[in-house]
Amino acid sequence: MRVKGRLRTLATRALTESMEVKTMVHVARRMFGNYDLHERTGFPQSVPIPNRTAASQIIADVAETDLFLEFVSLLMSLERVGMAGRKYKIPRLNTIVTEILDTGYRYDSGSGSFVEDRAIRTTRNWGVLREGENYVMAFLGVDVAGNSELVRRHGQGSMQRIYQTLRQIVTESVQRRNGRLWGWEGDGGLFAFTFEEENQRAVHSAVEILNELFLYNLISCPLPEGLHVRLTIHNGPCEYRSDGTELKVDTVKRLWDIDSKYGQQDSLTISAAILPSLDHSLSSRFEGIRTSSGENLYAYSVRFA
Amino acid sequence: MRILLFTDNKSCLAGFDTLRRSKNHSVEVHPRGKLKPILEDLSHGHFIYLDITGLSIASVRSRLKLLGNSASSPFGIVDRNSTLKDIAELFQRGASDYVDGRLLREGLTTARFGRVVEFAAIGAPEPEPARIPVPMNVYPSGSGWDEVEQGQEYTFQMLYVGLDHMKEMRRKSSEDLLRTIRRTLQGILSRAFAGVDGRVWVWKEDDGVLLCPFDGERVTALIPAVRLVLNRVLINIEQFSVTTPISWRMGLHLGNTPYEASGETSSIVSEDLNLIFHLGERALKPGQLAVPKPQSRLRRTK
């Protein structure tokens, strides 16, 4: 996020007026780990740094390292929860938050961080994931069953149009639950979810997708045999890379492994770690799958009763 | 139907004169070389004729393969010089018609083409006339609300929606919670039927009727209603913030009623409105979506 001059000034004033330099350094160390304010400002160790200069330097540093949103989240936490047993009143914090919201972010109270407002903007990293950092994520894989046979039978052109519709159905459902498309290759793709309740949101999206495809096959799919997909959800750590190389991390590899070995058409397959996070009314609709490795996997499907 | 004729000889077109003049069909002529690119972009509802006159059998087979691989359109073959020896092979490879020189000179009739379309099994999905139990007198309200006037009688799609198990809910829950549940359900209904111009019209305490305009043919409210049934578990988790599962029943009906704005409906006298409330309160089971029998057939709309 590019931090405009007015927002920097507001944040500098807020910091100046809310705490002394020593506390500011503690706060800065929460962001950076090690932080030497004297070195950053160029003041000799023996010379005290004025409040305003210290605040200005810290704000400049968090803005330049793209940590401004995290820093404002931390200030909010200092006001609500406090630090070392003391709560801090941060003047102008409401104005700062309002300005951030106006630039297309919303505050996610569950994760305690700002994320982009998808009504205004939708980017691959929610506007906040940082290059090279590890996040716990849930991934939803979408794979068309029997793609090669479908293309052979109906032609590339026809199938491309149908896959476009599939992509639209899936993306709408995923984005409604703040998931992101991380990769789409012709007949399927990978969608990512993070922040709070990522497993639940991924599963809810997948269930809705299966329901929508059930209706699509019933009323408007031009293929006589219908369009059938396999959906898979697996979660785990993922190091974010803006160039897309994170699609090769172990968590994603494992997802496609589950899909190829145990995925069934018109079904959602989830790994064991996902099931306990679901509401009982939904988890009770999943059935266990026998696996050769003894790993616990569960499947949900839509069928005519 | 849109007929695409791929030929390099315009004289071929004379055989299609009757079809060209028919108000139900149109004939477009394209060079044979354009077959592949046009086929790639073709949507449904077309019939293709390919003139193979002068082509080698190998060329004919490669084009048949191309046509056979396309799911979008059925096809027939025009063979002006009647050179093909194994005509059955055409049908084995997916063709639905064979027109030789004699037939072409006589001209293709619409009746014959009708049979071809039927044979290709694409004529069948042409929308059947709506077989919906409609009231004795139908006053279609149109496809939207623009022409609906207060005080006038119209035929609407009426969807009864009632919350289930309310006796028990009332015993266990506060009035505040019940109000929230009713309001949440109405919000869900408004969003679910927004795409088909549905409006929550009459709402009593725990049940009500949603109106969708009726154009005299299409029952547009059916799919959103089915979607509400399919997504009931998700809706409960994501939209109702209560631990007890919320269930609702629905009944769809085509009926006549004088139209008044929502909130001004107390003086309306409508047999159909009474009927749907009666059915909803007495006949529907919890969680059920009921529709009159012919209406319940989900027709493919391609």
Coordinates of C-alpha atoms in Angstrom, one line a residue:
Chain A
M1 CA 0.0 0.0 0.0
R2 CA 1.3 3.4 -0.9
V3 CA 1.0 5.7 2.1
K4 CA 0.1 9.2 1.1
G5 CA 1.7 12.3 2.8
R6 CA -1.5 13.2 4.7
L7 CA -1.8 9.7 6.2
R8 CA 1.9 9.8 7.2
T9 CA 1.4 13.2 8.9
L10 CA -1.7 11.9 10.7
A11 CA 0.1 8.8 11.9
T12 CA 3.2 10.7 12.9
R13 CA 1.1 13.1 15.0
A14 CA -0.9 10.2 16.5
L15 CA 2.3 8.5 17.6
T16 CA 3.9 11.8 18.9
E17 CA 0.9 12.6 21.0
S18 CA 0.3 9.2 22.4
M19 CA 3.6 7.9 23.8
E20 CA 7.1 8.7 24.7
V21 CA 10.1 7.8 22.6
K22 CA 11.0 4.7 24.7
T23 CA 7.5 3.2 24.1
M24 CA 7.7 4.1 20.4
V25 CA 10.9 2.0 20.1
H26 CA 9.1 -0.9 21.9
V27 CA 6.3 -0.6 19.4
A28 CA 8.7 -0.4 16.4
R29 CA 10.5 -3.5 17.7
R30 CA 7.2 -5.4 17.6
M31 CA 7.2 -4.6 13.9
F32 CA 10.8 -5.1 12.9
G33 CA 12.3 -7.2 15.7
N34 CA 15.5 -5.3 16.1
Y35 CA 15.2 -1.5 15.7
D36 CA 17.8 1.0 16.5
L37 CA 16.2 4.5 16.4
H38 CA 19.4 6.3 16.9
E39 CA 21.0 4.6 13.9
R40 CA 17.9 5.2 11.8
T41 CA 17.7 8.9 12.7
G42 CA 21.5 9.5 12.8
F43 CA 21.3 10.9 16.3
P44 CA 24.3 10.0 18.5
Q45 CA 23.5 7.5 21.3
S46 CA 24.1 10.2 23.9
V47 CA 21.6 12.6 22.4
P48 CA 17.9 12.2 23.1
I49 CA 15.7 12.1 20.1
P50 CA 12.7 14.5 20.0
N51 CA 9.3 12.8 20.0
R52 CA 8.3 14.2 16.7
T53 CA 11.5 13.1 15.0
A54 CA 11.2 9.6 16.4
A55 CA 7.6 9.2 15.3
S56 CA 8.3 10.6 11.9
Q57 CA 11.2 8.1 11.4
I58 CA 9.2 5.1 12.6
I59 CA 6.3 6.0 10.3
A60 CA 8.6 6.5 7.4
D61 CA 10.2 3.1 8.0
V62 CA 6.9 1.2 8.3
A63 CA 5.6 2.9 5.2
E64 CA 8.7 2.1 3.2
T65 CA 8.8 -1.5 4.3
D66 CA 5.1 -1.9 3.4
L67 CA 4.1 -2.5 7.1
F68 CA 1.9 0.6 7.5
L69 CA -1.4 -1.4 7.7
E70 CA 0.1 -3.8 10.2
F71 CA 1.4 -0.8 12.2
V72 CA -2.0 0.8 12.3
S73 CA -3.5 -2.6 13.4
L74 CA -0.9 -2.6 16.2
L75 CA -1.9 0.9 17.3
M76 CA -5.6 -0.3 17.4
S77 CA -4.5 -3.2 19.5
L78 CA -2.6 -0.8 21.9
E79 CA -5.7 1.2 22.3
R80 CA -8.0 -1.8 22.9
V81 CA -5.8 -4.4 24.5
G82 CA -2.8 -2.4 25.6
M83 CA 0.9 -3.3 25.9
A84 CA 2.7 -4.4 29.1
G85 CA -0.5 -4.0 31.1
R86 CA -1.2 -0.4 29.9
K87 CA -3.7 0.8 27.4
Y88 CA -2.8 3.8 25.2
K89 CA -5.2 6.4 23.9
I90 CA -4.1 7.1 20.3
P91 CA -5.5 10.4 19.1
R92 CA -6.6 10.6 15.5
L93 CA -6.7 6.8 15.2
N94 CA -10.3 6.9 13.9
T95 CA -9.4 9.4 11.2
I96 CA -6.4 7.2 10.2
V97 CA -8.6 4.1 10.0
T98 CA -11.3 6.0 8.0
E99 CA -8.6 7.1 5.5
I100 CA -7.4 3.5 5.1
L101 CA -10.9 2.3 4.6
D102 CA -11.4 5.0 2.0
T103 CA -8.5 3.6 0.0
G104 CA -10.2 0.2 -0.5
Y105 CA -9.5 -1.8 2.6
R106 CA -11.7 -3.2 5.4
Y107 CA -10.7 -4.2 8.9
D108 CA -11.0 -8.0 9.5
S109 CA -11.6 -8.2 13.2
G110 CA -11.0 -11.9 13.3
S111 CA -7.5 -11.7 12.1
G112 CA -6.9 -8.2 13.5
S113 CA -5.7 -6.9 10.2
F114 CA -6.7 -4.8 7.2
V115 CA -7.6 -6.7 4.1
E116 CA -8.7 -5.2 0.8
D117 CA -12.4 -4.6 0.3
R118 CA -13.4 -6.8 -2.6
A119 CA -16.2 -4.5 -3.5
I120 CA -13.5 -2.0 -4.5
R121 CA -10.6 -4.1 -5.5
T122 CA -9.6 -7.8 -5.8
T123 CA -5.9 -8.6 -5.9
R124 CA -4.2 -11.9 -5.6
N125 CA -2.7 -11.2 -2.2
W126 CA -5.7 -9.5 -0.7
G127 CA -3.5 -6.4 -0.7
V128 CA -1.6 -7.5 2.4
L129 CA 0.2 -10.8 1.9
R130 CA 3.9 -10.2 2.0
E131 CA 6.5 -11.6 -0.4
G132 CA 8.4 -14.6 1.1
E133 CA 6.3 -14.9 4.3
N134 CA 4.6 -18.0 5.4
Y135 CA 0.8 -18.1 5.8
V136 CA -1.6 -20.9 6.8
M137 CA -3.9 -21.3 3.9
A138 CA -6.7 -23.5 2.7
F139 CA -6.6 -24.4 -1.0
L140 CA -9.5 -25.4 -3.2
G141 CA -8.7 -27.3 -6.3
V142 CA -11.2 -27.6 -9.2
D143 CA -10.6 -30.3 -11.8
V144 CA -12.9 -31.3 -14.7
A145 CA -13.4 -35.0 -14.8
G146 CA -12.6 -36.6 -18.2
N147 CA -11.4 -33.4 -19.8
S148 CA -9.4 -35.1 -22.6
E149 CA -12.4 -37.2 -23.6
L150 CA -14.7 -34.2 -23.5
V151 CA -12.4 -32.1 -25.8
R152 CA -12.0 -35.1 -28.2
R153 CA -15.7 -35.6 -28.3
H154 CA -17.0 -32.0 -28.4
G155 CA -14.1 -30.0 -29.8
Q156 CA -11.8 -27.4 -28.2
G157 CA -14.0 -24.4 -29.1
S158 CA -17.2 -25.8 -27.4
M159 CA -15.3 -26.9 -24.3
Q160 CA -13.6 -23.6 -23.9
R161 CA -16.9 -21.8 -23.7
I162 CA -18.2 -24.3 -21.2
Y163 CA -15.0 -24.0 -19.1
Q164 CA -15.4 -20.3 -19.2
T165 CA -18.9 -20.7 -17.6
L166 CA -17.4 -23.1 -15.0
R167 CA -14.7 -20.6 -14.1
Q168 CA -17.4 -17.9 -13.7
I169 CA -19.5 -20.1 -11.4
V170 CA -16.5 -21.1 -9.3
T171 CA -14.9 -17.6 -9.1
E172 CA -18.2 -16.0 -8.1
S173 CA -18.7 -18.4 -5.3
V174 CA -15.1 -18.2 -4.1
Q175 CA -14.9 -14.4 -4.2
R176 CA -18.2 -14.1 -2.3
R177 CA -16.3 -15.7 0.6
N178 CA -13.1 -13.7 0.1
G179 CA -11.1 -16.4 -1.6
R180 CA -8.8 -15.7 -4.5
L181 CA -8.1 -17.3 -7.8
W182 CA -4.5 -18.3 -7.8
G183 CA -4.3 -20.3 -11.0
W184 CA -6.6 -21.4 -13.9
E185 CA -5.5 -23.7 -16.6
G186 CA -8.2 -24.4 -19.2
D187 CA -10.2 -27.0 -17.4
G188 CA -9.6 -26.2 -13.7
G189 CA -7.9 -24.1 -11.2
L190 CA -6.6 -23.4 -7.7
F191 CA -8.2 -21.0 -5.3
A192 CA -6.7 -19.7 -2.0
F193 CA -8.3 -18.7 1.3
T194 CA -6.5 -17.2 4.3
F195 CA -7.1 -15.1 7.4
E196 CA -9.8 -16.3 9.7
E197 CA -12.0 -19.3 9.1
E198 CA -10.2 -20.1 5.8
N199 CA -11.2 -23.8 6.0
Q200 CA -14.9 -23.1 6.5
R201 CA -15.0 -20.5 3.7
A202 CA -13.3 -22.9 1.3
V203 CA -15.7 -25.7 2.0
H204 CA -18.8 -23.4 1.9
S205 CA -17.6 -22.2 -1.6
A206 CA -17.1 -25.8 -2.8
V207 CA -20.5 -26.9 -1.6
E208 CA -22.2 -24.0 -3.3
I209 CA -20.2 -24.7 -6.5
L210 CA -21.4 -28.4 -6.5
N211 CA -25.0 -27.2 -6.0
E212 CA -24.7 -24.6 -8.8
L213 CA -23.2 -27.2 -11.2
F214 CA -26.0 -29.6 -10.3
L215 CA -28.4 -26.9 -11.5
Y216 CA -26.3 -26.0 -14.5
N217 CA -26.2 -29.7 -15.6
L218 CA -30.0 -29.9 -15.1
I219 CA -31.0 -26.8 -17.0
S220 CA -28.4 -25.3 -19.3
C221 CA -25.3 -27.4 -19.8
P222 CA -25.0 -28.1 -23.6
L223 CA -23.2 -31.4 -23.0
P224 CA -25.5 -34.4 -23.2
E225 CA -23.5 -36.1 -20.5
G226 CA -23.2 -33.0 -18.3
L227 CA -20.2 -31.3 -16.9
H228 CA -18.6 -33.2 -13.9
V229 CA -15.9 -31.8 -11.6
R230 CA -13.8 -33.0 -8.8
L231 CA -13.2 -30.5 -6.0
T232 CA -10.5 -31.0 -3.3
I233 CA -9.6 -28.9 -0.3
H234 CA -6.4 -29.2 1.7
N235 CA -4.8 -26.7 4.1
G236 CA -1.3 -26.0 5.3
P237 CA 1.6 -23.5 5.2
C238 CA 2.4 -21.6 2.1
E239 CA 5.2 -19.1 1.5
Y240 CA 3.6 -16.3 -0.6
R241 CA 5.3 -15.5 -3.9
S242 CA 3.8 -12.9 -6.2
D243 CA 5.3 -14.7 -9.3
G244 CA 3.0 -17.7 -8.7
T245 CA 5.8 -20.1 -7.7
E246 CA 3.9 -20.9 -4.5
L247 CA 1.6 -23.0 -6.6
K248 CA 4.4 -25.6 -6.3
V249 CA 4.5 -25.7 -2.5
D250 CA 4.0 -29.0 -0.7
T251 CA 0.5 -28.1 0.4
V252 CA -0.6 -27.6 -3.2
K253 CA 1.2 -30.6 -4.4
R254 CA -0.6 -32.7 -1.8
L255 CA -3.9 -31.3 -2.8
W256 CA -3.4 -32.4 -6.5
D257 CA -2.2 -35.8 -5.2
I258 CA -5.4 -36.3 -3.2
D259 CA -7.4 -35.1 -6.2
S260 CA -5.8 -37.6 -8.6
K261 CA -5.9 -40.6 -6.2
Y262 CA -9.1 -40.2 -4.3
G263 CA -11.2 -37.4 -6.1
Q264 CA -14.6 -38.5 -7.3
Q265 CA -16.7 -36.7 -9.9
D266 CA -19.4 -34.4 -8.6
S267 CA -17.8 -34.6 -5.1
L268 CA -15.7 -32.5 -2.8
T269 CA -12.8 -34.3 -1.1
I270 CA -11.3 -32.8 2.0
S271 CA -8.3 -33.7 4.1
A272 CA -8.6 -34.6 7.8
A273 CA -7.5 -31.3 9.1
I274 CA -10.4 -29.5 7.5
L275 CA -13.4 -31.6 8.9
P276 CA -13.2 -30.5 12.6
S277 CA -13.4 -26.8 11.6
L278 CA -16.8 -27.3 10.0
D279 CA -20.2 -26.7 11.5
H280 CA -21.7 -30.1 12.6
S281 CA -24.7 -29.6 10.3
L282 CA -22.2 -29.7 7.4
S283 CA -19.5 -32.0 8.6
S284 CA -22.2 -34.7 9.3
R285 CA -22.8 -34.8 5.5
F286 CA -19.3 -35.9 4.7
E287 CA -18.4 -39.6 4.4
G288 CA -15.1 -41.1 5.1
I289 CA -13.0 -42.4 2.2
R290 CA -10.8 -45.5 2.5
T291 CA -7.3 -44.7 1.5
S292 CA -4.4 -47.1 1.0
S293 CA -2.1 -45.0 3.2
G294 CA -4.6 -45.0 6.1
E295 CA -4.9 -41.2 5.8
N296 CA -8.3 -39.8 6.7
L297 CA -10.1 -38.1 3.8
Y298 CA -13.8 -37.2 3.6
A299 CA -16.2 -36.7 0.7
Y300 CA -19.3 -34.7 0.1
S301 CA -21.5 -35.1 -3.0
V302 CA -24.8 -33.9 -4.5
R303 CA -27.0 -36.7 -5.6
F304 CA -30.6 -37.3 -6.7
A305 CA -32.3 -39.0 -3.7
Chain B
M1 CA -33.3 -22.6 -37.4
R2 CA -30.1 -21.0 -38.7
I3 CA -28.7 -23.3 -41.4
L4 CA -25.1 -22.9 -42.4
L5 CA -24.2 -24.2 -45.9
F6 CA -20.6 -24.7 -46.6
T7 CA -20.0 -24.8 -50.4
D8 CA -17.8 -23.4 -53.1
N9 CA -20.6 -23.5 -55.7
K10 CA -23.4 -21.1 -55.3
S11 CA -25.7 -23.1 -57.6
C12 CA -26.1 -25.4 -54.7
L13 CA -28.1 -22.7 -53.0
A14 CA -31.1 -23.2 -55.3
G15 CA -31.9 -26.5 -53.5
F16 CA -32.3 -24.5 -50.3
D17 CA -34.7 -21.9 -51.7
T18 CA -37.8 -23.2 -49.8
L19 CA -35.9 -23.2 -46.5
R20 CA -34.5 -19.7 -47.2
R21 CA -38.1 -18.4 -47.7
S22 CA -39.4 -20.1 -44.6
K23 CA -40.0 -17.7 -41.7
N24 CA -38.7 -20.4 -39.4
H25 CA -35.3 -20.9 -41.0
S26 CA -32.4 -18.9 -42.5
V27 CA -29.7 -20.1 -44.8
E28 CA -26.2 -18.6 -44.7
V29 CA -23.6 -19.6 -47.3
H30 CA -19.9 -19.9 -46.4
P31 CA -16.9 -21.2 -48.4
R32 CA -15.8 -24.7 -47.4
G33 CA -12.4 -23.4 -46.2
K34 CA -14.2 -21.5 -43.4
L35 CA -15.7 -24.6 -41.9
K36 CA -13.1 -25.1 -39.1
P37 CA -12.9 -21.5 -37.8
I38 CA -16.7 -21.0 -37.9
L39 CA -17.3 -24.3 -36.2
E40 CA -15.0 -23.3 -33.4
D41 CA -17.1 -20.2 -32.6
L42 CA -20.5 -21.8 -33.2
S43 CA -23.0 -21.9 -30.4
H44 CA -26.1 -24.2 -30.3
G45 CA -29.2 -24.0 -32.5
H46 CA -27.6 -24.3 -35.9
F47 CA -27.7 -27.0 -38.6
I48 CA -24.7 -27.4 -40.9
Y49 CA -24.7 -28.6 -44.5
L50 CA -21.4 -29.4 -46.1
D51 CA -21.1 -29.7 -49.8
I52 CA -18.5 -32.5 -50.4
T53 CA -18.7 -32.4 -54.2
G54 CA -15.2 -32.8 -55.8
L55 CA -13.5 -33.7 -52.5
S56 CA -11.5 -36.9 -52.1
I57 CA -12.8 -39.5 -49.7
A58 CA -9.9 -38.8 -47.4
S59 CA -10.9 -35.1 -47.3
V60 CA -14.5 -36.0 -46.7
R61 CA -13.5 -38.2 -43.8
S62 CA -11.3 -35.5 -42.2
R63 CA -14.2 -33.0 -42.4
L64 CA -16.7 -35.5 -41.0
K65 CA -14.3 -36.0 -38.1
L66 CA -14.3 -32.2 -37.6
L67 CA -18.0 -32.0 -37.7
G68 CA -18.5 -35.0 -35.5
N69 CA -16.2 -33.6 -32.8
S70 CA -18.3 -30.4 -32.6
A71 CA -21.0 -30.8 -29.9
S72 CA -22.6 -27.6 -30.9
S73 CA -24.4 -28.4 -34.2
P74 CA -25.8 -31.4 -36.1
F75 CA -24.9 -31.6 -39.8
G76 CA -25.8 -33.0 -43.2
I77 CA -23.9 -33.7 -46.3
V78 CA -24.6 -32.4 -49.8
D79 CA -23.2 -34.6 -52.6
R80 CA -24.3 -33.0 -55.9
N81 CA -22.7 -35.6 -58.2
S82 CA -23.8 -38.5 -56.0
T83 CA -20.2 -39.8 -55.9
L84 CA -20.2 -41.3 -52.3
K85 CA -20.4 -45.1 -52.4
D86 CA -21.0 -45.8 -48.7
I87 CA -23.6 -43.4 -47.6
A88 CA -24.2 -45.3 -44.4
E89 CA -20.7 -44.3 -43.3
L90 CA -21.9 -40.7 -43.1
F91 CA -24.5 -41.6 -40.5
Q92 CA -22.1 -43.8 -38.7
R93 CA -19.9 -40.8 -38.4
G94 CA -22.6 -38.6 -36.9
A95 CA -24.3 -37.0 -40.0
S96 CA -28.1 -36.5 -39.8
D97 CA -28.9 -36.0 -43.5
Y98 CA -27.6 -36.8 -47.0
V99 CA -28.7 -34.7 -50.0
D100 CA -27.8 -35.9 -53.4
G101 CA -28.0 -34.1 -56.8
R102 CA -31.6 -35.3 -57.5
L103 CA -32.9 -34.2 -54.2
L104 CA -31.1 -30.9 -54.5
R105 CA -32.7 -30.2 -57.9
E106 CA -36.1 -31.0 -56.4
G107 CA -35.3 -28.7 -53.5
L108 CA -35.4 -29.4 -49.8
T109 CA -38.8 -28.9 -48.2
T110 CA -39.5 -27.6 -44.7
A111 CA -41.4 -30.8 -43.8
R112 CA -38.4 -32.9 -44.7
F113 CA -36.0 -30.6 -42.9
G114 CA -38.3 -30.9 -39.9
R115 CA -37.8 -34.6 -40.0
V116 CA -34.0 -34.2 -40.3
V117 CA -34.0 -32.0 -37.2
E118 CA -36.0 -34.5 -35.3
F119 CA -33.7 -37.3 -36.4
A120 CA -30.7 -35.2 -35.2
A121 CA -32.5 -35.0 -31.9
I122 CA -32.0 -31.4 -31.6
G123 CA -35.6 -30.5 -32.6
A124 CA -36.9 -31.9 -29.4
P125 CA -35.3 -29.4 -27.1
E126 CA -37.1 -26.5 -28.9
P127 CA -39.1 -25.0 -26.1
E128 CA -42.3 -26.9 -25.7
P129 CA -45.4 -24.8 -25.1
A130 CA -45.6 -24.1 -21.4
R131 CA -47.6 -26.8 -19.8
I132 CA -48.4 -25.1 -16.6
P133 CA -51.7 -25.3 -14.7
V134 CA -52.7 -21.7 -15.2
P135 CA -55.8 -20.0 -13.9
M136 CA -58.9 -20.0 -16.1
N137 CA -58.3 -16.4 -17.1
V138 CA -54.7 -15.4 -17.5
Y139 CA -53.7 -11.7 -17.2
P140 CA -49.9 -11.9 -17.7
S141 CA -48.2 -9.2 -15.6
G142 CA -45.4 -9.0 -18.1
S143 CA -41.7 -9.8 -17.7
G144 CA -41.2 -7.0 -15.2
W145 CA -43.0 -4.6 -12.9
D146 CA -43.1 -1.7 -15.3
E147 CA -46.6 -2.3 -16.5
V148 CA -48.1 -3.5 -13.3
E149 CA -50.7 -1.0 -12.0
Q150 CA -52.2 -0.9 -8.5
G151 CA -55.8 -2.1 -8.3
Q152 CA -55.6 -4.1 -11.5
E153 CA -55.8 -7.9 -11.6
Y154 CA -52.8 -9.9 -12.9
T155 CA -51.5 -13.4 -13.1
F156 CA -48.4 -13.7 -11.0
Q157 CA -46.0 -16.4 -9.9
M158 CA -46.9 -16.7 -6.2
L159 CA -44.4 -18.3 -3.9
Y160 CA -45.6 -19.2 -0.4
V161 CA -42.8 -19.2 2.1
G162 CA -43.4 -20.3 5.7
L163 CA -41.0 -20.8 8.7
D164 CA -41.2 -24.3 10.1
H165 CA -41.5 -25.4 13.7
M166 CA -42.5 -22.0 14.9
K167 CA -44.6 -23.2 17.8
E168 CA -41.5 -24.8 19.3
M169 CA -39.3 -21.8 18.3
R170 CA -41.7 -19.4 20.1
R171 CA -41.5 -21.5 23.2
K172 CA -37.7 -21.6 23.3
S173 CA -36.7 -18.2 21.8
S174 CA -37.1 -14.6 22.7
E175 CA -39.3 -12.3 20.6
D176 CA -36.1 -10.4 19.6
L177 CA -34.6 -13.5 18.1
L178 CA -37.8 -14.5 16.3
R179 CA -37.9 -11.0 14.8
T180 CA -34.3 -11.4 13.6
I181 CA -35.0 -14.8 12.1
R182 CA -38.1 -13.5 10.2
R183 CA -36.2 -10.4 9.0
T184 CA -33.2 -12.5 7.9
L185 CA -35.4 -14.9 5.9
Q186 CA -37.1 -12.0 4.2
G187 CA -33.7 -10.6 3.3
I188 CA -32.5 -14.0 1.9
L189 CA -35.7 -14.2 -0.2
S190 CA -35.3 -10.7 -1.6
R191 CA -31.7 -11.4 -2.6
A192 CA -32.5 -14.9 -4.0
F193 CA -35.3 -13.7 -6.2
A194 CA -33.9 -10.3 -7.2
G195 CA -32.7 -11.8 -10.5
V196 CA -36.3 -12.7 -11.5
D197 CA -37.8 -9.5 -10.2
G198 CA -39.3 -11.2 -7.1
R199 CA -40.8 -9.1 -4.3
V200 CA -41.7 -10.2 -0.8
W201 CA -45.3 -9.0 -1.1
V202 CA -47.5 -10.1 1.8
W203 CA -45.9 -11.1 5.1
K204 CA -47.8 -12.3 8.1
E205 CA -46.0 -13.3 11.2
D206 CA -44.2 -16.5 10.2
D207 CA -45.1 -16.8 6.6
G208 CA -45.8 -14.8 3.5
V209 CA -46.0 -14.7 -0.3
L210 CA -43.4 -13.5 -2.7
L211 CA -44.6 -12.3 -6.1
C212 CA -42.7 -12.6 -9.4
P213 CA -44.1 -11.2 -12.6
F214 CA -45.5 -13.8 -15.0
D215 CA -45.1 -13.3 -18.8
G216 CA -47.6 -16.0 -19.7
E217 CA -45.0 -18.6 -20.4
R218 CA -42.0 -18.9 -18.2
V219 CA -41.9 -19.9 -14.5
T220 CA -38.8 -18.1 -13.6
A221 CA -39.2 -18.4 -9.8
L222 CA -38.6 -22.2 -9.9
I223 CA -34.8 -22.2 -10.2
P224 CA -34.1 -19.7 -7.4
A225 CA -36.5 -21.7 -5.2
V226 CA -34.6 -24.9 -5.9
R227 CA -31.4 -23.1 -5.2
L228 CA -32.8 -22.1 -1.8
V229 CA -33.5 -25.8 -1.0
L230 CA -30.1 -27.0 -2.2
N231 CA -28.2 -24.3 -0.2
R232 CA -30.3 -24.6 3.0
V233 CA -27.5 -25.9 5.1
L234 CA -25.1 -23.2 3.9
I235 CA -27.7 -20.5 4.4
N236 CA -28.2 -21.7 7.9
I237 CA -24.5 -21.5 8.7
E238 CA -23.6 -18.3 6.9
Q239 CA -26.7 -16.2 7.3
F240 CA -28.7 -17.2 10.3
S241 CA -26.6 -16.7 13.4
V242 CA -28.5 -19.2 15.5
T243 CA -27.6 -22.6 16.7
T244 CA -31.0 -24.2 16.0
P245 CA -31.4 -25.1 12.3
I246 CA -33.9 -22.8 10.6
S247 CA -36.2 -24.5 8.2
W248 CA -38.7 -23.2 5.8
R249 CA -41.3 -24.6 3.3
M250 CA -42.2 -23.2 -0.1
G251 CA -45.1 -23.7 -2.5
L252 CA -45.1 -22.2 -6.0
H253 CA -48.4 -21.4 -7.7
L254 CA -49.6 -19.4 -10.7
G255 CA -52.5 -17.3 -9.6
N256 CA -54.6 -14.2 -10.1
T257 CA -54.8 -11.3 -7.7
P258 CA -55.5 -7.6 -7.8
Y259 CA -52.2 -5.9 -7.2
E260 CA -51.6 -3.5 -4.4
A261 CA -48.3 -2.3 -3.1
S262 CA -46.8 -4.2 -0.2
G263 CA -48.2 -3.1 3.1
E264 CA -51.5 -2.1 1.4
T265 CA -52.8 -5.6 0.8
S266 CA -55.2 -6.1 3.6
S267 CA -58.3 -5.4 1.5
I268 CA -57.3 -7.7 -1.4
V269 CA -59.8 -10.4 -2.2
S270 CA -58.2 -13.2 -4.2
E271 CA -59.1 -16.8 -4.3
D272 CA -55.6 -17.8 -5.4
L273 CA -54.0 -15.9 -2.6
N274 CA -56.2 -17.6 -0.1
L275 CA -55.5 -21.0 -1.8
I276 CA -51.8 -20.6 -1.6
F277 CA -51.8 -19.6 2.1
H278 CA -54.2 -22.5 2.8
L279 CA -51.9 -25.0 1.0
G280 CA -48.8 -23.5 2.7
E281 CA -50.3 -23.7 6.1
R282 CA -52.0 -27.0 5.9
A283 CA -50.5 -29.2 3.1
L284 CA -46.8 -28.4 2.9
K285 CA -44.3 -30.4 5.0
P286 CA -41.4 -28.8 6.8
G287 CA -38.5 -28.1 4.4
Q288 CA -40.5 -28.9 1.3
L289 CA -40.7 -27.1 -2.0
A290 CA -44.0 -28.0 -3.7
V291 CA -44.9 -27.0 -7.3
P292 CA -47.9 -28.1 -9.4
K293 CA -47.1 -31.2 -11.2
P294 CA -46.4 -30.1 -14.8
Q295 CA -44.5 -27.1 -13.5
S296 CA -42.1 -29.4 -11.6
R297 CA -40.6 -30.7 -14.8
L298 CA -37.2 -28.9 -15.1
R299 CA -37.0 -28.3 -18.8
R300 CA -33.6 -27.9 -20.5
T301 CA -33.6 -24.3 -21.7
K302 CA -30.7 -24.4 -24.2

